[in-house]
mmCIF file of N, CA and C in Angstrom:
data_model
loop_
_atom_site.group_PDB
_atom_site.id
_atom_site.type_symbol
_atom_site.label_atom_id
_atom_site.label_comp_id
_atom_site.label_asym_id
_atom_site.label_seq_id
_atom_site.Cartn_x
_atom_site.Cartn_y
_atom_site.Cartn_z
ATOM 1 N N MET A 1 118.237 -2.135 303.884
ATOM 2 C CA MET A 1 119.059 -1.117 303.666
ATOM 3 C C MET A 1 119.449 -0.984 302.110
ATOM 4 N N ALA A 2 119.339 0.065 301.372
ATOM 5 C CA ALA A 2 119.705 -0.047 299.876
ATOM 6 C C ALA A 2 121.018 0.230 299.410
ATOM 7 N N ASN A 3 121.540 -0.410 298.652
ATOM 8 C CA ASN A 3 122.761 -0.476 298.173
ATOM 9 C C ASN A 3 123.133 0.679 297.214
ATOM 10 N N LYS A 4 123.795 1.579 297.810
ATOM 11 C CA LYS A 4 123.927 3.099 296.897
ATOM 12 C C LYS A 4 125.392 2.883 296.296
ATOM 13 N N LYS A 5 125.268 3.078 295.036
ATOM 14 C CA LYS A 5 126.379 3.127 293.915
ATOM 15 C C LYS A 5 127.107 4.577 294.104
ATOM 16 N N PHE A 6 128.131 4.645 293.982
ATOM 17 C CA PHE A 6 129.216 5.771 293.914
ATOM 18 C C PHE A 6 128.806 6.633 292.515
ATOM 19 N N ASP A 7 128.454 7.878 292.593
ATOM 20 C CA ASP A 7 128.205 8.598 291.525
ATOM 21 C C ASP A 7 129.346 9.352 291.008
ATOM 22 N N TRP A 8 129.927 8.795 289.824
ATOM 23 C CA TRP A 8 131.046 9.304 289.286
ATOM 24 C C TRP A 8 130.811 10.520 288.518
ATOM 25 N N SER A 9 129.696 11.141 288.242
ATOM 26 C CA SER A 9 129.459 12.224 287.243
ATOM 27 C C SER A 9 129.847 13.532 288.388
ATOM 28 N N LYS A 10 129.841 13.261 289.594
ATOM 29 C CA LYS A 10 130.185 14.497 290.536
ATOM 30 C C LYS A 10 131.549 14.645 290.396
ATOM 31 N N LEU A 11 132.543 13.659 290.348
ATOM 32 C CA LEU A 11 133.992 14.058 290.145
ATOM 33 C C LEU A 11 134.362 13.966 288.731
ATOM 34 N N LEU A 12 133.586 14.224 287.738
ATOM 35 C CA LEU A 12 134.085 14.230 286.355
ATOM 36 C C LEU A 12 134.734 15.646 286.064
ATOM 37 N N ALA A 13 134.257 16.701 286.545
ATOM 38 C CA ALA A 13 134.924 18.100 286.264
ATOM 39 C C ALA A 13 136.043 18.014 287.343
ATOM 40 N N PRO A 14 136.055 17.815 288.486
ATOM 41 C CA PRO A 14 137.503 17.824 288.942
ATOM 42 C C PRO A 14 138.644 16.718 288.387
ATOM 43 N N MET A 15 138.194 15.722 288.062
ATOM 44 C CA MET A 15 139.093 14.729 287.201
ATOM 45 C C MET A 15 139.604 15.310 286.025
ATOM 46 N N VAL A 16 138.840 16.038 284.999
ATOM 47 C CA VAL A 16 139.254 16.675 283.948
ATOM 48 C C VAL A 16 139.971 17.989 284.386
ATOM 49 N N LEU A 17 139.865 18.598 285.291
ATOM 50 C CA LEU A 17 140.689 19.677 285.751
ATOM 51 C C LEU A 17 142.124 19.355 285.956
ATOM 52 N N VAL A 18 142.331 18.098 286.765
ATOM 53 C CA VAL A 18 143.610 17.573 287.379
ATOM 54 C C VAL A 18 144.224 17.122 285.925
ATOM 55 N N LEU A 19 143.556 16.471 284.967
ATOM 56 C CA LEU A 19 144.170 15.958 283.708
ATOM 57 C C LEU A 19 144.585 16.917 283.134
ATOM 58 N N LEU A 20 143.846 18.076 282.845
ATOM 59 C CA LEU A 20 144.416 19.211 282.122
ATOM 60 C C LEU A 20 145.616 19.802 282.627
ATOM 61 N N TYR A 21 145.519 20.050 284.001
ATOM 62 C CA TYR A 21 146.623 20.471 284.800
ATOM 63 C C TYR A 21 147.961 19.719 284.489
ATOM 64 N N VAL A 22 147.897 18.283 284.406
ATOM 65 C CA VAL A 22 148.962 17.497 284.268
ATOM 66 C C VAL A 22 149.570 17.546 282.795
ATOM 67 N N PHE A 23 148.598 17.634 281.960
ATOM 68 C CA PHE A 23 148.957 17.958 280.529
ATOM 69 C C PHE A 23 149.671 19.077 280.544
ATOM 70 N N PHE A 24 149.227 20.219 280.720
ATOM 71 C CA PHE A 24 149.886 21.209 280.494
ATOM 72 C C PHE A 24 151.136 21.623 281.233
ATOM 73 N N SER A 25 151.147 20.946 282.518
ATOM 74 C CA SER A 25 152.626 20.950 283.131
ATOM 75 C C SER A 25 153.808 20.093 282.537
ATOM 76 N N ILE A 26 153.198 19.169 281.804
ATOM 77 C CA ILE A 26 154.205 18.333 281.080
ATOM 78 C C ILE A 26 154.755 18.969 279.782
ATOM 79 N N PHE A 27 153.665 19.375 279.042
ATOM 80 C CA PHE A 27 153.725 19.829 277.492
ATOM 81 C C PHE A 27 154.081 21.152 277.559
ATOM 82 N N GLY A 28 153.613 22.026 278.438
ATOM 83 C CA GLY A 28 153.557 23.565 278.406
ATOM 84 C C GLY A 28 155.030 23.945 278.551
ATOM 85 N N ASN A 29 155.585 25.186 277.889
ATOM 86 C CA ASN A 29 156.620 25.705 278.221
ATOM 87 C C ASN A 29 156.440 26.701 279.205
ATOM 88 N N ASN A 30 157.297 26.822 280.362
ATOM 89 C CA ASN A 30 157.045 27.760 281.317
ATOM 90 C C ASN A 30 155.933 27.805 282.226
ATOM 91 N N PHE A 31 155.213 26.482 282.224
ATOM 92 C CA PHE A 31 153.946 26.455 282.830
ATOM 93 C C PHE A 31 153.913 26.921 284.327
ATOM 94 N N PHE A 32 155.217 26.471 284.992
ATOM 95 C CA PHE A 32 155.295 26.839 286.339
ATOM 96 C C PHE A 32 156.014 27.998 286.798
ATOM 97 N N SER A 33 156.077 28.972 285.863
ATOM 98 C CA SER A 33 156.792 30.240 286.043
ATOM 99 C C SER A 33 156.029 31.280 286.722
ATOM 100 N N LYS A 34 156.758 32.301 287.456
ATOM 101 C CA LYS A 34 156.011 33.467 288.059
ATOM 102 C C LYS A 34 155.332 34.235 287.076
ATOM 103 N N ASP A 35 155.674 34.370 285.803
ATOM 104 C CA ASP A 35 155.168 35.199 284.856
ATOM 105 C C ASP A 35 153.847 34.598 284.528
ATOM 106 N N TYR A 36 153.750 33.338 284.220
ATOM 107 C CA TYR A 36 152.612 32.645 283.650
ATOM 108 C C TYR A 36 151.793 32.911 284.789
ATOM 109 N N LEU A 37 151.867 32.620 285.632
ATOM 110 C CA LEU A 37 150.656 32.791 286.713
ATOM 111 C C LEU A 37 150.387 34.387 286.944
ATOM 112 N N ILE A 38 151.142 35.128 286.827
ATOM 113 C CA ILE A 38 150.880 36.361 287.017
ATOM 114 C C ILE A 38 149.995 37.040 285.732
ATOM 115 N N ASN A 39 150.294 36.431 284.574
ATOM 116 C CA ASN A 39 149.460 36.414 283.333
ATOM 117 C C ASN A 39 148.055 36.141 283.447
ATOM 118 N N ILE A 40 147.937 35.080 284.199
ATOM 119 C CA ILE A 40 146.771 34.203 284.204
ATOM 120 C C ILE A 40 145.943 35.149 285.280
ATOM 121 N N LEU A 41 146.453 35.608 286.399
ATOM 122 C CA LEU A 41 145.696 36.327 287.434
ATOM 123 C C LEU A 41 145.059 37.594 287.016
ATOM 124 N N ASP A 42 146.044 37.979 286.047
ATOM 125 C CA ASP A 42 145.762 39.420 285.438
ATOM 126 C C ASP A 42 144.838 39.107 284.524
ATOM 127 N N SER A 43 144.559 38.341 283.751
ATOM 128 C CA SER A 43 143.515 38.401 282.762
ATOM 129 C C SER A 43 142.384 37.790 283.282
ATOM 130 N N SER A 44 142.182 37.354 284.617
ATOM 131 C CA SER A 44 140.904 36.777 284.976
ATOM 132 C C SER A 44 140.564 37.226 286.421
ATOM 133 N N TYR A 45 140.980 38.190 286.924
ATOM 134 C CA TYR A 45 140.809 38.834 288.418
ATOM 135 C C TYR A 45 139.350 39.091 288.370
ATOM 136 N N TYR A 46 138.734 39.987 287.209
ATOM 137 C CA TYR A 46 137.335 40.563 287.385
ATOM 138 C C TYR A 46 136.430 39.563 287.353
ATOM 139 N N ILE A 47 136.579 38.235 286.817
ATOM 140 C CA ILE A 47 135.668 37.339 286.777
ATOM 141 C C ILE A 47 135.667 36.594 288.136
ATOM 142 N N GLY A 48 136.657 36.400 288.914
ATOM 143 C CA GLY A 48 136.555 36.004 290.229
ATOM 144 C C GLY A 48 135.599 36.966 291.272
ATOM 145 N N PHE A 49 136.002 38.223 290.939
ATOM 146 C CA PHE A 49 135.147 39.275 291.953
ATOM 147 C C PHE A 49 133.850 39.250 291.489
ATOM 148 N N MET A 50 133.416 39.018 290.061
ATOM 149 C CA MET A 50 131.891 38.860 289.799
ATOM 150 C C MET A 50 131.353 37.250 290.483
ATOM 151 N N ALA A 51 132.080 36.488 290.329
ATOM 152 C CA ALA A 51 131.794 35.324 291.028
ATOM 153 C C ALA A 51 131.523 35.410 292.418
ATOM 154 N N ILE A 52 132.351 36.187 293.092
ATOM 155 C CA ILE A 52 131.987 36.261 294.545
ATOM 156 C C ILE A 52 130.519 36.816 294.873
ATOM 157 N N GLY A 53 130.243 37.853 293.854
ATOM 158 C CA GLY A 53 128.986 38.468 294.235
ATOM 159 C C GLY A 53 127.958 37.595 293.802
ATOM 160 N N VAL A 54 127.894 36.845 292.583
ATOM 161 C CA VAL A 54 126.734 35.762 292.310
ATOM 162 C C VAL A 54 126.762 34.830 293.252
ATOM 163 N N THR A 55 127.914 34.449 293.986
ATOM 164 C CA THR A 55 127.706 33.333 295.039
ATOM 165 C C THR A 55 126.496 33.543 296.103
ATOM 166 N N PHE A 56 126.487 34.806 296.527
ATOM 167 C CA PHE A 56 125.541 34.901 297.534
ATOM 168 C C PHE A 56 124.379 34.962 296.994
ATOM 169 N N VAL A 57 123.938 35.492 295.809
ATOM 170 C CA VAL A 57 122.733 35.161 295.225
ATOM 171 C C VAL A 57 122.450 33.787 295.100
ATOM 172 N N ILE A 58 123.051 32.805 294.663
ATOM 173 C CA ILE A 58 122.724 31.334 294.464
ATOM 174 C C ILE A 58 122.712 30.812 295.703
ATOM 175 N N ILE A 59 123.618 31.187 296.751
ATOM 176 C CA ILE A 59 123.557 30.552 298.340
ATOM 177 C C ILE A 59 122.027 30.800 298.866
ATOM 178 N N THR A 60 121.490 32.047 298.443
ATOM 179 C CA THR A 60 120.050 32.286 298.908
ATOM 180 C C THR A 60 119.077 31.697 298.247
ATOM 181 N N GLY A 61 119.255 31.055 297.125
ATOM 182 C CA GLY A 61 118.253 30.334 296.347
ATOM 183 C C GLY A 61 117.857 31.053 295.172
ATOM 184 N N GLY A 62 118.426 32.257 295.045
ATOM 185 C CA GLY A 62 118.121 33.111 293.671
ATOM 186 C C GLY A 62 118.901 32.715 292.473
ATOM 187 N N ILE A 63 118.665 32.944 291.537
ATOM 188 C CA ILE A 63 119.466 32.597 290.230
ATOM 189 C C ILE A 63 119.476 34.122 289.580
ATOM 190 N N ASP A 64 120.818 34.454 289.181
ATOM 191 C CA ASP A 64 121.086 35.571 288.487
ATOM 192 C C ASP A 64 121.876 35.406 287.272
ATOM 193 N N LEU A 65 121.295 35.462 286.015
ATOM 194 C CA LEU A 65 121.961 35.089 284.776
ATOM 195 C C LEU A 65 122.178 36.477 284.065
ATOM 196 N N SER A 66 121.938 37.427 284.931
ATOM 197 C CA SER A 66 122.022 38.793 284.024
ATOM 198 C C SER A 66 123.605 39.535 284.478
ATOM 199 N N LEU A 67 124.544 38.681 284.973
ATOM 200 C CA LEU A 67 125.583 39.236 285.338
ATOM 201 C C LEU A 67 126.410 39.810 284.150
ATOM 202 N N GLY A 68 126.493 38.871 283.176
ATOM 203 C CA GLY A 68 127.253 39.222 282.078
ATOM 204 C C GLY A 68 126.873 40.591 281.204
ATOM 205 N N THR A 69 125.574 40.564 281.124
ATOM 206 C CA THR A 69 124.864 41.831 280.302
ATOM 207 C C THR A 69 124.943 42.946 281.247
ATOM 208 N N THR A 70 124.692 42.905 282.573
ATOM 209 C CA THR A 70 125.023 44.146 283.254
ATOM 210 C C THR A 70 126.549 44.432 283.102
ATOM 211 N N MET A 71 127.510 43.431 283.252
ATOM 212 C CA MET A 71 129.032 43.986 283.209
ATOM 213 C C MET A 71 129.226 44.590 281.801
ATOM 214 N N MET A 72 128.687 44.096 280.741
ATOM 215 C CA MET A 72 128.995 44.675 279.342
ATOM 216 C C MET A 72 128.255 46.070 279.196
ATOM 217 N N CYS A 73 127.206 46.224 279.783
ATOM 218 C CA CYS A 73 126.368 47.473 279.620
ATOM 219 C C CYS A 73 127.277 48.252 280.426
ATOM 220 N N ALA A 74 127.775 48.213 281.832
ATOM 221 C CA ALA A 74 128.390 49.129 282.593
ATOM 222 C C ALA A 74 129.840 49.626 281.909
ATOM 223 N N ALA A 75 130.566 48.434 281.349
ATOM 224 C CA ALA A 75 131.713 48.771 280.616
ATOM 225 C C ALA A 75 131.473 49.720 279.120
ATOM 226 N N LEU A 76 130.386 49.575 278.702
ATOM 227 C CA LEU A 76 130.194 50.327 277.454
ATOM 228 C C LEU A 76 129.762 51.667 277.879
ATOM 229 N N LEU A 77 129.017 51.793 278.868
ATOM 230 C CA LEU A 77 128.760 53.201 279.417
ATOM 231 C C LEU A 77 129.726 53.952 280.051
ATOM 232 N N GLY A 78 130.800 53.289 280.906
ATOM 233 C CA GLY A 78 131.984 53.732 281.378
ATOM 234 C C GLY A 78 132.895 54.302 280.316
ATOM 235 N N GLY A 79 133.202 53.414 279.299
ATOM 236 C CA GLY A 79 133.871 53.740 277.989
ATOM 237 C C GLY A 79 133.438 54.989 277.177
ATOM 238 N N ALA A 80 132.008 54.788 277.060
ATOM 239 C CA ALA A 80 131.446 56.195 276.411
ATOM 240 C C ALA A 80 131.690 57.301 277.196
ATOM 241 N N ALA A 81 131.481 57.299 278.466
ATOM 242 C CA ALA A 81 131.631 58.462 279.292
ATOM 243 C C ALA A 81 133.042 58.975 279.437
ATOM 244 N N TYR A 82 133.901 58.106 279.231
ATOM 245 C CA TYR A 82 135.491 58.513 279.001
ATOM 246 C C TYR A 82 135.664 59.084 278.002
ATOM 247 N N ASN A 83 135.558 58.387 276.908
ATOM 248 C CA ASN A 83 136.145 58.661 275.447
ATOM 249 C C ASN A 83 135.265 59.846 274.742
ATOM 250 N N THR A 84 133.674 59.442 275.025
ATOM 251 C CA THR A 84 132.970 60.449 274.046
ATOM 252 C C THR A 84 132.538 61.518 274.701
ATOM 253 N N TRP A 85 132.096 61.357 275.830
ATOM 254 C CA TRP A 85 131.569 62.561 276.742
ATOM 255 C C TRP A 85 132.603 63.412 277.667
ATOM 256 N N GLY A 86 133.820 62.782 277.644
ATOM 257 C CA GLY A 86 134.992 63.502 278.186
ATOM 258 C C GLY A 86 134.818 63.740 279.649
ATOM 259 N N TRP A 87 134.285 62.724 280.438
ATOM 260 C CA TRP A 87 134.392 62.614 281.745
ATOM 261 C C TRP A 87 135.871 62.338 282.387
ATOM 262 N N PRO A 88 136.024 62.813 283.541
ATOM 263 C CA PRO A 88 137.392 62.333 284.050
ATOM 264 C C PRO A 88 137.260 60.855 284.590
ATOM 265 N N MET A 89 138.387 60.241 284.748
ATOM 266 C CA MET A 89 138.562 58.885 284.990
ATOM 267 C C MET A 89 137.777 58.521 286.288
ATOM 268 N N TRP A 90 137.810 59.355 287.290
ATOM 269 C CA TRP A 90 137.141 59.165 288.547
ATOM 270 C C TRP A 90 135.652 59.233 288.783
ATOM 271 N N ALA A 91 135.198 60.137 287.770
ATOM 272 C CA ALA A 91 133.554 60.147 287.492
ATOM 273 C C ALA A 91 133.195 58.833 287.017
ATOM 274 N N CYS A 92 133.903 58.380 285.926
ATOM 275 C CA CYS A 92 133.510 57.255 285.088
ATOM 276 C C CYS A 92 133.458 55.925 285.949
ATOM 277 N N LEU A 93 134.447 55.610 287.012
ATOM 278 C CA LEU A 93 134.499 54.620 287.667
ATOM 279 C C LEU A 93 133.334 54.848 288.631
ATOM 280 N N LEU A 94 133.113 55.785 289.234
ATOM 281 C CA LEU A 94 131.818 56.023 290.194
ATOM 282 C C LEU A 94 130.423 55.738 289.287
ATOM 283 N N PHE A 95 130.460 56.153 288.004
ATOM 284 C CA PHE A 95 129.235 56.012 287.246
ATOM 285 C C PHE A 95 129.156 54.431 286.752
ATOM 286 N N VAL A 96 130.220 53.824 286.509
ATOM 287 C CA VAL A 96 130.235 52.237 286.482
ATOM 288 C C VAL A 96 129.661 51.455 287.605
ATOM 289 N N VAL A 97 130.177 51.905 288.576
ATOM 290 C CA VAL A 97 129.942 51.115 290.018
ATOM 291 C C VAL A 97 128.640 51.444 290.376
ATOM 292 N N PHE A 98 128.014 52.491 290.293
ATOM 293 C CA PHE A 98 126.561 52.939 290.843
ATOM 294 C C PHE A 98 125.698 52.850 289.831
#
């Protein structure tokens, strides 16, 4: 039976995340406040939605690296449709989604 050593590289990212959390909880002002949590969630919820969509692609064995480019293109087209072309907001949202 081969002697297997523990692979610390798999725990490196979670350990760094815990260290960052501890650091900012000690030295950050209002780190545990409700307003801080709302600001974090408000500025990053769309990344979570995109990650959910890419998760299924990665689980099935595919790799999709075009998510950021697709999001940027859809946002630019939606903004152009609203500001330049004068479309109503509901039409721009449908245009961006489909």
